[in-house]
Coordinates of C-alpha atoms and ligand atoms in Angstrom, one line a residue:
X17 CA -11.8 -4.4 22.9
X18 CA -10.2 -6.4 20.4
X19 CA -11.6 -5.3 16.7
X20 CA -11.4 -7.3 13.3
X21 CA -7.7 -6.7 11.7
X22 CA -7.9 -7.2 8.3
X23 CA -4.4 -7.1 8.0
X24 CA -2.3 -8.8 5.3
X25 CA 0.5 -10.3 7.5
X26 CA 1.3 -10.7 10.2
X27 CA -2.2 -10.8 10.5
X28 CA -5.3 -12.0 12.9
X29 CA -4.7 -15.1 15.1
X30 CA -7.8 -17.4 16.5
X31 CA -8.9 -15.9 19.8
X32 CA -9.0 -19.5 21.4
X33 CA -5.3 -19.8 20.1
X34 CA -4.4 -16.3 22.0
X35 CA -6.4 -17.6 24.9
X36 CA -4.8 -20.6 25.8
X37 CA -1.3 -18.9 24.6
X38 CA -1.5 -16.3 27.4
X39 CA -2.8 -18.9 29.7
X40 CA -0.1 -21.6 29.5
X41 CA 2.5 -18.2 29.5
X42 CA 3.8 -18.7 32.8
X43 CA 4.2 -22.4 33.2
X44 CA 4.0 -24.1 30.4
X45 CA 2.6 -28.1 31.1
X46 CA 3.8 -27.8 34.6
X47 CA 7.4 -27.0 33.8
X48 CA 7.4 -23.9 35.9
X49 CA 8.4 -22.0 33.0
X50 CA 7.4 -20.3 29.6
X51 CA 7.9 -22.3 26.7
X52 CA 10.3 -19.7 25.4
X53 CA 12.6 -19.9 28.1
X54 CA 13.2 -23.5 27.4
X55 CA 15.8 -25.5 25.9
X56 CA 14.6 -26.2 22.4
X57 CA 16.7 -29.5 23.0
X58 CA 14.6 -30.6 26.2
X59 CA 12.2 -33.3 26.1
X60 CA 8.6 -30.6 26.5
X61 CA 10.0 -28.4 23.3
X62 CA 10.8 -31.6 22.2
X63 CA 7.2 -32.4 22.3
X64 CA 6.0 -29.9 20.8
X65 CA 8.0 -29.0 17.6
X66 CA 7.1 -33.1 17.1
X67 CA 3.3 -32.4 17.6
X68 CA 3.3 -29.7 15.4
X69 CA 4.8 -31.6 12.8
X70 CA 2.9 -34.2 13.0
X71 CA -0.9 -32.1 13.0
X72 CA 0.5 -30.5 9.8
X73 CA 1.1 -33.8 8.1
X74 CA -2.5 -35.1 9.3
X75 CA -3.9 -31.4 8.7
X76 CA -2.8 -31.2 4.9
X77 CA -2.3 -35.2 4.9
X78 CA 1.2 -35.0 3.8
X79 CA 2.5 -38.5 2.3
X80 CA 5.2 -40.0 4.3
X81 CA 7.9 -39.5 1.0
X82 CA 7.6 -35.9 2.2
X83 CA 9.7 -34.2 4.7
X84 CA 8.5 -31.2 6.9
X85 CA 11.5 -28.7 7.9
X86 CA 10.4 -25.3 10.8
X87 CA 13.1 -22.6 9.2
X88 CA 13.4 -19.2 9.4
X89 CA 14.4 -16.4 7.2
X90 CA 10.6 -16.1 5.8
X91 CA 9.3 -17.3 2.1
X92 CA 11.7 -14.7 1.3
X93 CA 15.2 -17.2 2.0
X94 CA 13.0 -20.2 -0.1
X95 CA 13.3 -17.7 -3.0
X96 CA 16.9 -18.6 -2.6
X97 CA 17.0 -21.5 -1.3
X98 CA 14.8 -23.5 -3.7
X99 CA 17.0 -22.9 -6.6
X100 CA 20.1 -23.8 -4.3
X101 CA 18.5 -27.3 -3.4
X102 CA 16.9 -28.1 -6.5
X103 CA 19.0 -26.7 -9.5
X104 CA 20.4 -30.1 -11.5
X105 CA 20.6 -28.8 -14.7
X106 CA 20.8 -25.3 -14.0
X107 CA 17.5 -24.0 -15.6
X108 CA 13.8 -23.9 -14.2
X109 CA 10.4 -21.9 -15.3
X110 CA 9.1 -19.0 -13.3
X111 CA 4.8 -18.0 -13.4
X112 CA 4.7 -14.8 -12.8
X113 CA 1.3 -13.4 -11.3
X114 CA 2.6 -10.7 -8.7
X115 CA 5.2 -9.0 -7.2
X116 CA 6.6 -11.8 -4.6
X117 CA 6.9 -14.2 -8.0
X118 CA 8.7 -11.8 -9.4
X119 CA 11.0 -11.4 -6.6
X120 CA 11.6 -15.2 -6.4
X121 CA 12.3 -15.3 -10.2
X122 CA 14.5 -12.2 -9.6
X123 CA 16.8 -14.2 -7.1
X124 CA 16.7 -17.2 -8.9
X125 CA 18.1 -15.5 -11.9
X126 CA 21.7 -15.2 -9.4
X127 CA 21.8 -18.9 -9.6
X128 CA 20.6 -20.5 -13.2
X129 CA 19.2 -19.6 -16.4
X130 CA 15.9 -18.9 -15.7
X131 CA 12.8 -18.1 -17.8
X132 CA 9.2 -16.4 -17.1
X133 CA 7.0 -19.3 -19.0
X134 CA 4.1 -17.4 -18.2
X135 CA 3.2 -13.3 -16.6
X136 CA 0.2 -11.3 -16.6
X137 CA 2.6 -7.9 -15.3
X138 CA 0.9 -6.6 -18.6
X139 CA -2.3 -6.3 -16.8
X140 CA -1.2 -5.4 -13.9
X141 CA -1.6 -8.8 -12.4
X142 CA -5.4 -8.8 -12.3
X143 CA -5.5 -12.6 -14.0
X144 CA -3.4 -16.1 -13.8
X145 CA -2.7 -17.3 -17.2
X146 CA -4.7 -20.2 -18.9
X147 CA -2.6 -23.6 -17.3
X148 CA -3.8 -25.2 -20.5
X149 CA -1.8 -22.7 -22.6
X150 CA 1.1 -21.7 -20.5
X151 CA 4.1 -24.2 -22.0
X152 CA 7.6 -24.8 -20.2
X153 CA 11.1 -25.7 -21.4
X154 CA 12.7 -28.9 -21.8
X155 CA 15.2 -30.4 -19.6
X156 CA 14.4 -28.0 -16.3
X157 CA 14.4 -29.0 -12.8
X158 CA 11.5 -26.9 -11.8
X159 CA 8.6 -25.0 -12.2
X160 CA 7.8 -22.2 -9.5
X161 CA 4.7 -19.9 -9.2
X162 CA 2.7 -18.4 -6.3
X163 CA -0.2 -20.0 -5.5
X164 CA -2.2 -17.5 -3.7
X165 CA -1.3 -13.9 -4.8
X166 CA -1.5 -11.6 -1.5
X167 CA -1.2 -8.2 -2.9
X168 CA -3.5 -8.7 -6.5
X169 CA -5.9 -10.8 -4.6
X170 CA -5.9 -13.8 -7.2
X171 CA -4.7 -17.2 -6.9
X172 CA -4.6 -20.6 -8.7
X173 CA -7.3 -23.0 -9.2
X174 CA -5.3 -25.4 -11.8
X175 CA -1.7 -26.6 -11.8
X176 CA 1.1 -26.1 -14.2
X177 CA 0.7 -28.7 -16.9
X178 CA 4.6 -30.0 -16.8
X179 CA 6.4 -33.0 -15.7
X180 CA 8.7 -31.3 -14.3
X181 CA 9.0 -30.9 -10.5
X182 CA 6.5 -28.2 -9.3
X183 CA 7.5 -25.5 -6.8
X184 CA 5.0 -23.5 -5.0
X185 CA 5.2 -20.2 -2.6
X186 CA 2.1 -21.0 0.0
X187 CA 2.6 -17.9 1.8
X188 CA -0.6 -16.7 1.8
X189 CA -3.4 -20.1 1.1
X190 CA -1.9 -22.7 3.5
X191 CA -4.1 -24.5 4.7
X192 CA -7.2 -22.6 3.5
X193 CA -8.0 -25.0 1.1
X194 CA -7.6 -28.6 0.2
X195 CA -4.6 -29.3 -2.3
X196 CA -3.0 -32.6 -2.9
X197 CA 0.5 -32.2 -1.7
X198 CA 1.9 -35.3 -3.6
X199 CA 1.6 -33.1 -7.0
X200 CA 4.3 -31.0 -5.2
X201 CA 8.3 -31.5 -5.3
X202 CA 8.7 -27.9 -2.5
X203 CA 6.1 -25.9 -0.6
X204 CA 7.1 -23.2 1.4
X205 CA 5.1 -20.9 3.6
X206 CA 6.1 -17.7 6.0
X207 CA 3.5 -18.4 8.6
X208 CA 3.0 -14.9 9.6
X209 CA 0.0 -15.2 7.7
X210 CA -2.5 -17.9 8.1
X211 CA -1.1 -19.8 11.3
X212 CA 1.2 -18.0 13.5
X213 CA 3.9 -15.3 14.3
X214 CA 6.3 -14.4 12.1
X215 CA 9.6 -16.1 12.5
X216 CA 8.7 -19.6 11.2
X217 CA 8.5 -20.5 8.1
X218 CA 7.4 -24.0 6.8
X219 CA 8.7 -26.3 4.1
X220 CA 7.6 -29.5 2.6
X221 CA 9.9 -31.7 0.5
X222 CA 9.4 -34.4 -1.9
X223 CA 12.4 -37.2 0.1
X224 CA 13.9 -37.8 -3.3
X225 CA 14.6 -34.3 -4.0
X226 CA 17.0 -33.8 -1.1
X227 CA 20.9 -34.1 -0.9
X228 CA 21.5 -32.2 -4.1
X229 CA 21.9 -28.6 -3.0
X230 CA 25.0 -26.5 -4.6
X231 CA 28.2 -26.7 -2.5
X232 CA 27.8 -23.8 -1.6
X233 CA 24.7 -23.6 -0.3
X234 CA 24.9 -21.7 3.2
X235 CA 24.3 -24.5 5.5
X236 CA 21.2 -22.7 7.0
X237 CA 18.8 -23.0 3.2
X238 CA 20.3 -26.9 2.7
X239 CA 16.9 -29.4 3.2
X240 CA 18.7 -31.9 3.4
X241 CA 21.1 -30.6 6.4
X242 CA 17.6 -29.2 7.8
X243 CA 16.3 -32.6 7.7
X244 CA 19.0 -34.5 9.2
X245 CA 18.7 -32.9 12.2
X246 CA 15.0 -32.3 12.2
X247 CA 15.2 -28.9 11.9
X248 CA 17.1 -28.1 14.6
X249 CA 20.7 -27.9 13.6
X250 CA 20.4 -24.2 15.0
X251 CA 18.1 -23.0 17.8
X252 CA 14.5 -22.6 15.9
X253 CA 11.4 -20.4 16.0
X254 CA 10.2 -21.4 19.4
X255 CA 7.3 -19.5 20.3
X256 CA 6.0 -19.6 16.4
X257 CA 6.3 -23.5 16.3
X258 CA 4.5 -23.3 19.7
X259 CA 1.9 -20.8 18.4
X260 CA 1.5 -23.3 15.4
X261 CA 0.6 -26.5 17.2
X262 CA -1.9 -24.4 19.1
X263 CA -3.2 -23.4 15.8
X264 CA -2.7 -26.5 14.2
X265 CA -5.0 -28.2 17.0
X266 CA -8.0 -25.3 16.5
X267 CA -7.9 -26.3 13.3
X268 CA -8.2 -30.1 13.7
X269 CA -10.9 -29.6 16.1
X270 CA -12.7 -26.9 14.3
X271 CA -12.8 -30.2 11.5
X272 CA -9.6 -29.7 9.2
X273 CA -9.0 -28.2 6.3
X274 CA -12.1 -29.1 4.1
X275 CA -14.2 -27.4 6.9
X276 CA -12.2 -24.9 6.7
X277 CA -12.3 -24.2 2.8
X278 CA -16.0 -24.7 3.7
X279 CA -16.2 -21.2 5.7
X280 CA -13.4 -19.4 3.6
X281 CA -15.6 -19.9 0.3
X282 CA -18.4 -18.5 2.2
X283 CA -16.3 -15.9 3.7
X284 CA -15.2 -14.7 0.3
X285 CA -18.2 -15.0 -1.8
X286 CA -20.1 -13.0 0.6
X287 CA -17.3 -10.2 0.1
X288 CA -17.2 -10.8 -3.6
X289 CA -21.0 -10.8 -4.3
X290 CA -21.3 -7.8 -2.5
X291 CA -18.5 -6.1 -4.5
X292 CA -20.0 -7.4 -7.6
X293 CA -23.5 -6.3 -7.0
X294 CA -22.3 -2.9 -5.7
X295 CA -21.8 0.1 -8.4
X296 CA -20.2 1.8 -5.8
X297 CA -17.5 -0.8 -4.8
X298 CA -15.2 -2.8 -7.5
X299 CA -12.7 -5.7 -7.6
X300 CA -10.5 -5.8 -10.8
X301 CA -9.5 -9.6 -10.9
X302 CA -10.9 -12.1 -13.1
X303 CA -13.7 -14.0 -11.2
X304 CA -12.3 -17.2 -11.7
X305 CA -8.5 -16.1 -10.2
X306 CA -9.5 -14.5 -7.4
X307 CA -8.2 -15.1 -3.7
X308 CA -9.8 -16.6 -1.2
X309 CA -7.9 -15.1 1.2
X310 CA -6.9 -11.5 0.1
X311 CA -9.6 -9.3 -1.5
X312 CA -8.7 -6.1 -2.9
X313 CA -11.2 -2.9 -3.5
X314 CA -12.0 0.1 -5.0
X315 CA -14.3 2.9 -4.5
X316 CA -14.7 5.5 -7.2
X317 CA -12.1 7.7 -6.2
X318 CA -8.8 7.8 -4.2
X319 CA -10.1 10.5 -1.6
X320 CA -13.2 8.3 -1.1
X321 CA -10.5 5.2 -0.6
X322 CA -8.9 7.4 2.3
X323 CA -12.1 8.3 3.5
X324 CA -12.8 4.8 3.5
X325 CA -10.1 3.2 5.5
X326 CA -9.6 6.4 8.1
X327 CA -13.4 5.6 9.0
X328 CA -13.3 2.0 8.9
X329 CA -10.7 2.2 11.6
X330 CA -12.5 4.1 13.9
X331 CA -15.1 1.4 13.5
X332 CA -12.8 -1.6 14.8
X333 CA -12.5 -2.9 11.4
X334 CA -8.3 -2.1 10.8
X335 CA -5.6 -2.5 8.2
X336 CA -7.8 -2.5 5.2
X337 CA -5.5 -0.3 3.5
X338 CA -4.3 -1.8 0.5
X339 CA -0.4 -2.8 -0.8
X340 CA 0.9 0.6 -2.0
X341 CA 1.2 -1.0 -5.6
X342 CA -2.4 -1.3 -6.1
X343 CA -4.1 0.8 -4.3
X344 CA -7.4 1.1 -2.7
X345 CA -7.9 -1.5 0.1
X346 CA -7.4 -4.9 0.5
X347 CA -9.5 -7.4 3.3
X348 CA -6.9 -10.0 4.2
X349 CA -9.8 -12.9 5.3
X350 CA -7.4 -15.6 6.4
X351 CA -8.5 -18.7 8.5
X352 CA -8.1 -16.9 11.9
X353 CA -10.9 -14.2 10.5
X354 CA -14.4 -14.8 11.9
X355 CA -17.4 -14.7 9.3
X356 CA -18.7 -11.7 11.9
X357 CA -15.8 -9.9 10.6
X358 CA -16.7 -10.1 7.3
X359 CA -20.5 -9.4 7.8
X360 CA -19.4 -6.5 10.2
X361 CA -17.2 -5.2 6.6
X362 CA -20.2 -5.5 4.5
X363 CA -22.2 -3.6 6.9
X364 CA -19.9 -0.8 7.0
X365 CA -19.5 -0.9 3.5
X366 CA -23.2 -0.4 2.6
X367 CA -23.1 2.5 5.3
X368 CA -20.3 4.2 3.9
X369 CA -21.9 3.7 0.2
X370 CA -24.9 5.4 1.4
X371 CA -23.2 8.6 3.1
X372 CA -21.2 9.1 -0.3
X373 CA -22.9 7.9 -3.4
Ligands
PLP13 C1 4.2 -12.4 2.5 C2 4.6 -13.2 1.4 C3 6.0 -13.4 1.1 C4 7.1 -12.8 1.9 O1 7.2 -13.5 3.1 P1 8.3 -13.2 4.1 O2 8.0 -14.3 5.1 O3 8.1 -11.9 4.7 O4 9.6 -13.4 3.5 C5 6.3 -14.2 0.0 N1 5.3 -14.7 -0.8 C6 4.0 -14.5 -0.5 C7 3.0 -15.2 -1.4 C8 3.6 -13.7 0.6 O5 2.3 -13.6 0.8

């Protein structure tokens, strides 16, 4: 029996998408083999790394000035890389609203003078600062913040008032809502967490911003090198750029991303009125910052958090234990989790209010 995995990455994938997966395993469009034991430089790989490229540019309608590179090393290497491909002047702006923002300012402090325009670490990340407040620098190349906080559960719903070239980490929100890519210089993504295996992660480039990495930029984080040879200048992620198209496709069919906001704000609100209208249950974030797609929660006590997860579990609803630094649990409700799931959580949430109020 499969159950609901609430897990925060890598995380639930469509069932359909697992489906046809397993069925195409063994001979993949009549090659007579898997598509992972094929040469990623053969015409049906070929095919598909170029299919999934090109649903992702329709699926988030990516202008054509943009350039889509399959890399690996995770969101994780863009914390390095971006500053390696973008840094002109040698300074840029860093948001911080949770711990992976402050891991990409971290790293980007090894390569520039960089400044936090912006962090609400004093309260424990619970809110993302005003956009109409937060000012930046002159003269820097970039500003980068994390659009969708997974641990804290909170996430953006303005942009960075700057002309400067905006850098976002999409880990954890691509593709769950609409956004307007062309306000964008970089977005990057792991897609262990709403489209496929880890392994592959995603990056879109503004054209204009490529062929200006350091010299010394390891070959492997350089767009522009990445771009050239349409991201295969080493062997990619084959079975995750596979997994994607497949996921890319349910997506398209299932009607694109604005369908797809459609359900996650349903998804979410149900959680989140529940929470709200609980005395038992609570969610710390500011109601206008909060996630779509990660949804942390309390009950009154730590032993009742325990309780709460041990018996979850042994209810087919999994991984709802929350990131260590927080606390408490956290539903992870990407696009892959079915509103049942959610309305199967609520249920066992009123049952275990009930049992220990
Ligand atoms: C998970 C996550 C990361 C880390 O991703 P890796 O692919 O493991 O390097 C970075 N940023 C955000 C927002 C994440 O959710």
């Amino acid at each position: 029996m499969r159950v609901f995995n609430f897990a925060a990455g890598p995380s639930t994938l469509p069932l359909p998408v697992l489906e046809k997966a397993q069925k195409e395993l063994l001979n993949f469009n009549n090659s007579g083999m898997s598509v992972i034991e094929m040469s990623h430089r053969g015409k049906v790989f070929m095919e598909v790394n170029s299919k999934a490229q090109a649903l992702l540019r329709e699926l988030m309608n990516i202008p054509e000035n943009y350039s889509i590179l399959f890399v690996q090393g995770g969101a994780t290497n863009q914390f390095s890389a971006v500053p390696l491909n973008l840094l002109q002047k040698g300074k840029a702006d860093y948001i911080l609203t949770g711990n992976f923002a402050q891991k990409a300012y971290e790293e980007g402090c090894k390569y520039g003078d960089m400044a936090i325009a912006a962090s609400s670490k004093e309260a424990n990340y619970t809110y993302i600062p005003n956009m109409d407040e937060v000012k930046f620098r002159n003269d820097i190349d970039y500003v980068h913040f994390t659009y969708n906080n997974t641990i804290f559960g909170s996430r953006f719903t303005s942009l960075p008032k700057t002309d400067a070239t905006l850098v976002s980490d999409l880990s954890s929100c691509i593709l769950s809502e609409e956004i307007d890519v062309s306000k964008f210089g970089v977005i990057y993504a792991g897609a262990q967490k709403n489209i496929a295996p880890a392994g592959l992660t995603i990056v879109i480039v503004r054209k204009d911003l490529l062929g200006k990495a350091h010299e010394k930029c390891p070959v492997m984080l350089n767009y522009a090198i990445q771009d050239k040879n349409d991201s295969m200048y080493n062997t990619p992620p084959c079975f995750p750029i596979y997994m994607s198209m497949l996921v890319f496709e349910w997506l398209k069919e299932l009607g694109g991303v604005k369908a797809m906001q459609k359900i996650n704000e349903e998804k979410a609100n149900m959680l989140y009125d529940f929470i709200d209208n609980s005395s038992f249950y609570k969610n710390n974030v500011n109601k206008k910052d909060r996630s779509l797609m990660n949804v942390p929660f309390l009950t009154p006590s730590d032993e009742l958090n325990d309780k709460f997860v041990k018996e979850a579990t042994a209810n087919g609803l999994v991984s709802l234990k929350g990131h260590r630094i927080v606390g408490g649990m956290r539903a992870s409700i990407y696009n892959a989790m079915p509103i049942e799931g959610v309305k199967a959580l609520i249920d066992f949430m009123k049952k275990f209010e009930l049992e220990n109020k």
